[in-house]
XYZ file of C-alpha atoms in Angstrom:
291
model
C 26.638 -52.252 17.639
C 23.321 -50.534 17.084
C 19.914 -50.849 18.802
C 17.250 -51.428 16.138
C 14.742 -49.103 17.824
C 17.229 -46.342 18.672
C 17.388 -42.895 17.138
C 19.731 -39.881 17.052
C 22.810 -42.141 17.432
C 21.556 -43.300 20.826
C 23.224 -46.557 21.846
C 25.423 -46.833 18.739
C 28.966 -47.776 19.719
C 32.118 -49.109 18.057
C 33.389 -52.381 19.559
C 36.839 -53.858 18.946
C 36.427 -57.470 20.006
C 33.914 -60.214 20.677
C 34.385 -59.591 24.409
C 33.480 -55.898 24.040
C 30.420 -56.845 21.975
C 29.313 -59.255 24.693
C 29.816 -56.591 27.376
C 27.656 -54.106 25.434
C 24.954 -56.734 24.970
C 24.913 -57.581 28.686
C 24.779 -53.922 29.737
C 21.986 -53.009 27.324
C 18.548 -52.300 28.756
C 16.901 -55.743 28.816
C 13.733 -54.647 27.039
C 13.818 -57.286 24.350
C 15.186 -54.821 21.798
C 17.356 -56.350 19.081
C 20.981 -55.242 18.804
C 22.677 -55.251 15.413
C 26.350 -56.158 15.150
C 27.609 -54.683 11.885
C 30.924 -54.504 10.066
C 32.272 -50.959 10.262
C 32.717 -49.199 6.927
C 35.537 -46.645 6.987
C 34.972 -43.590 4.803
C 33.102 -40.329 4.479
C 29.432 -40.309 5.432
C 26.666 -38.802 3.323
C 22.897 -38.712 3.354
C 20.504 -38.515 0.423
C 17.248 -36.585 0.666
C 14.694 -37.708 -1.923
C 11.114 -36.963 -2.867
C 9.288 -39.851 -4.545
C 6.118 -39.298 -6.576
C 4.165 -42.337 -7.767
C 7.223 -44.629 -7.394
C 9.498 -42.210 -9.257
C 12.239 -40.119 -7.663
C 11.523 -36.543 -8.727
C 14.150 -34.845 -6.570
C 17.245 -36.247 -4.882
C 20.140 -34.355 -3.273
C 23.253 -35.310 -1.312
C 24.491 -33.957 2.042
C 28.015 -34.388 3.417
C 28.176 -35.229 7.127
C 30.727 -34.659 9.880
C 30.717 -37.152 12.749
C 32.800 -37.817 15.862
C 35.088 -40.286 14.095
C 37.816 -40.074 16.756
C 35.721 -41.805 19.401
C 33.696 -44.995 19.696
C 30.479 -43.007 19.235
C 29.051 -41.609 16.005
C 27.437 -38.253 16.691
C 26.673 -35.961 13.755
C 28.400 -32.607 14.287
C 27.888 -30.970 10.908
C 26.171 -31.078 7.522
C 27.392 -29.524 4.257
C 25.473 -28.931 1.011
C 27.071 -27.449 -2.098
C 27.374 -27.599 -5.890
C 30.499 -29.787 -5.831
C 30.224 -31.587 -2.516
C 31.220 -34.860 -4.219
C 32.992 -35.716 -7.446
C 30.723 -36.472 -10.415
C 31.644 -40.155 -10.178
C 30.859 -40.444 -6.472
C 27.681 -38.387 -6.805
C 26.441 -40.698 -9.568
C 27.292 -43.796 -7.503
C 25.482 -42.458 -4.417
C 22.386 -41.467 -6.378
C 22.316 -44.841 -8.141
C 22.566 -46.687 -4.820
C 19.774 -44.558 -3.361
C 17.536 -45.170 -6.385
C 18.029 -48.916 -5.991
C 17.099 -48.732 -2.288
C 13.959 -46.703 -3.007
C 12.985 -49.122 -5.775
C 13.587 -52.262 -3.720
C 11.478 -50.869 -0.870
C 8.609 -50.046 -3.232
C 8.252 -46.468 -2.008
C 5.204 -44.835 -3.620
C 4.872 -41.142 -2.749
C 6.954 -39.896 0.185
C 10.095 -38.211 1.414
C 13.007 -40.599 2.001
C 16.227 -40.202 3.947
C 19.126 -42.611 3.408
C 22.587 -42.632 4.974
C 25.626 -44.108 3.245
C 29.317 -44.624 3.980
C 31.665 -44.167 1.046
C 33.872 -47.239 1.416
C 36.590 -48.547 -0.880
C 33.995 -50.513 -2.861
C 31.622 -47.552 -3.196
C 28.549 -46.408 -1.254
C 27.339 -48.756 1.500
C 23.852 -48.260 2.939
C 23.768 -47.786 6.718
C 20.092 -46.962 7.207
C 17.071 -45.521 5.461
C 13.618 -44.320 6.454
C 10.521 -42.787 4.887
C 10.934 -39.368 6.496
C 12.744 -36.058 6.006
C 16.359 -35.771 7.142
C 16.978 -34.498 10.658
C 18.767 -31.460 12.064
C 18.803 -28.524 9.588
C 19.389 -30.713 6.515
C 16.230 -29.710 4.624
C 16.835 -26.069 5.496
C 20.364 -26.320 4.089
C 19.048 -27.652 0.776
C 16.599 -24.748 0.611
C 19.411 -22.245 1.232
C 21.638 -23.934 -1.352
C 19.075 -24.451 -4.123
C 16.474 -21.763 -3.466
C 13.701 -24.387 -3.725
C 12.292 -25.871 -0.483
C 12.080 -29.643 -0.381
C 8.790 -29.170 1.481
C 7.165 -27.581 -1.588
C 8.335 -30.475 -3.751
C 6.931 -33.001 -1.271
C 3.557 -31.204 -1.074
C 3.324 -31.104 -4.876
C 4.114 -34.835 -5.001
C 1.433 -35.613 -2.409
C -1.116 -33.624 -4.446
C -0.202 -35.442 -7.662
C 1.030 -32.237 -9.290
C 4.505 -33.492 -10.283
C 4.985 -35.362 -13.531
C 8.631 -34.563 -14.273
C 11.786 -34.369 -12.125
C 12.269 -31.058 -10.313
C 15.424 -29.169 -11.276
C 16.845 -27.698 -8.061
C 20.618 -27.610 -8.413
C 22.702 -26.079 -5.623
C 23.847 -22.562 -6.499
C 25.279 -21.795 -3.081
C 27.030 -23.567 -0.202
C 25.235 -24.052 3.128
C 26.248 -25.771 6.354
C 25.194 -26.461 9.910
C 27.910 -26.944 12.543
C 27.496 -27.881 16.201
C 29.621 -26.290 18.911
C 31.573 -28.554 21.234
C 30.662 -27.686 24.797
C 32.689 -28.826 27.812
C 31.229 -31.834 29.693
C 30.713 -31.071 33.361
C 30.012 -27.400 32.645
C 26.562 -25.919 32.165
C 24.878 -24.690 28.999
C 25.358 -20.944 28.485
C 24.793 -19.987 24.851
C 25.848 -16.471 23.932
C 26.326 -14.970 20.471
C 28.841 -12.120 20.388
C 28.994 -11.641 16.624
C 27.162 -9.547 14.031
C 23.352 -9.438 14.323
C 21.685 -12.710 13.392
C 18.679 -14.805 14.394
C 19.144 -16.693 17.676
C 16.415 -19.257 18.270
C 15.791 -21.939 20.883
C 14.700 -25.203 19.246
C 14.782 -27.193 22.498
C 11.772 -29.325 23.389
C 10.417 -29.419 19.807
C 10.093 -25.632 19.495
C 9.611 -24.332 15.913
C 12.719 -23.772 13.826
C 13.291 -20.412 12.097
C 12.057 -19.736 8.587
C 14.906 -18.458 6.454
C 14.751 -17.261 2.840
C 17.364 -18.264 0.282
C 19.845 -15.658 -0.967
C 21.144 -14.907 -4.487
C 24.009 -17.189 -5.498
C 26.581 -14.393 -5.270
C 25.382 -12.870 -1.968
C 27.977 -12.274 0.741
C 28.756 -15.149 3.167
C 26.476 -14.979 6.178
C 25.697 -16.553 9.531
C 22.004 -17.206 8.964
C 21.067 -18.254 12.492
C 22.235 -19.633 15.824
C 20.223 -22.585 17.151
C 20.032 -23.337 20.876
C 19.354 -27.062 21.337
C 19.395 -27.093 25.163
C 18.155 -24.556 27.719
C 20.742 -22.434 29.528
C 21.698 -23.881 32.880
C 21.339 -27.533 31.842
C 24.397 -29.691 32.570
C 26.573 -30.437 29.538
C 26.756 -34.236 29.127
C 29.532 -36.218 27.491
C 28.900 -36.372 23.752
C 27.417 -39.798 23.022
C 24.238 -39.046 21.035
C 22.592 -36.223 19.096
C 20.557 -35.150 22.117
C 23.773 -34.209 23.937
C 24.581 -31.350 21.516
C 24.181 -27.839 22.887
C 24.004 -25.348 20.014
C 24.806 -24.898 16.324
C 25.218 -22.268 13.629
C 23.768 -22.263 10.109
C 25.883 -20.466 7.508
C 25.844 -20.046 3.736
C 28.233 -18.620 1.144
C 28.912 -18.459 -2.621
C 31.859 -20.929 -2.444
C 33.128 -23.720 -0.241
C 36.180 -21.692 0.759
C 34.061 -18.737 1.824
C 31.757 -21.099 3.696
C 34.670 -22.381 5.771
C 35.819 -18.823 6.451
C 32.431 -17.624 7.706
C 32.048 -20.796 9.798
C 35.444 -20.188 11.424
C 34.481 -16.610 12.241
C 31.216 -17.849 13.748
C 33.163 -20.172 16.053
C 34.990 -17.173 17.509
C 31.723 -15.445 18.405
C 29.838 -18.377 19.887
C 30.010 -19.228 23.593
C 28.335 -22.532 24.415
C 29.169 -23.372 28.054
C 30.611 -22.074 31.301
C 31.843 -23.648 34.544
C 29.130 -24.605 36.978
C 30.605 -22.148 39.502
C 29.087 -19.254 37.487
C 32.258 -17.233 38.118
C 32.652 -14.587 35.424
C 36.418 -14.931 35.645
C 36.074 -18.615 34.726
C 33.704 -18.091 31.831
C 34.431 -20.652 29.121
C 34.093 -20.161 25.393
C 33.711 -23.625 23.943
C 33.460 -23.815 20.178
C 33.399 -26.450 17.497
C 36.883 -26.994 16.083
C 35.583 -29.432 13.491
C 37.338 -30.599 10.370
C 37.597 -28.342 7.368
C 35.319 -29.806 4.711
C 34.746 -28.050 1.375
């Protein structure tokens, strides 16, 4: 069930029976908002970031997503971009589905973001919007391709693009969110090699990172603090409950996973409310291995 006016996974919940659906409907804020009851599609989740210029897609790239599949909520906990993120067949099917969506909606000149589930019958559209993707998705595509999506969008808006932009991924890039302990308090500490640590809470600016050569060493590019220290850590039910994340890039998918795992060892995200140093808690994201 999904509120039509929600965002950041807020209010989205898996229900297992008509009774559960009715309970969710009764407990929902009675503001007149429509609730969607959808069939669940089981399979990997991807998003497609596109730039459309004069009704023509001039750039379109796929992002793999990690979500909390083992619960009744669907919170995004990671994004992966790379040269071989999907097989050629699946990549073609996803891009074809996205092109059909953009065409049916009559998009003129804009950025579009579409989310698909890869079910047994192929890609199934979950949602789409005329906007850039959230989290660090556009940054990841810049790190992977060396060409910012923002520059492509500006060129499209100025009418300067007449042919598709070639921006193939030469490098792997990912964003992963740490899993903090509910009932503790936010306490983000980075104990690893020097890197950029930035607070992006309350709409603060995100860091500007340059892309690296394709064969550059794997790196932790930045640590992002999504909540202020001292805030209570809520149960993970929507994107706004996430505490902190790391952005990493590497020449290969295997090296990307290795540098991400090392980053998990260095990142402290929460501590007990008692503030006792002896009880200090290192809570890290033990997400699935996806390359």
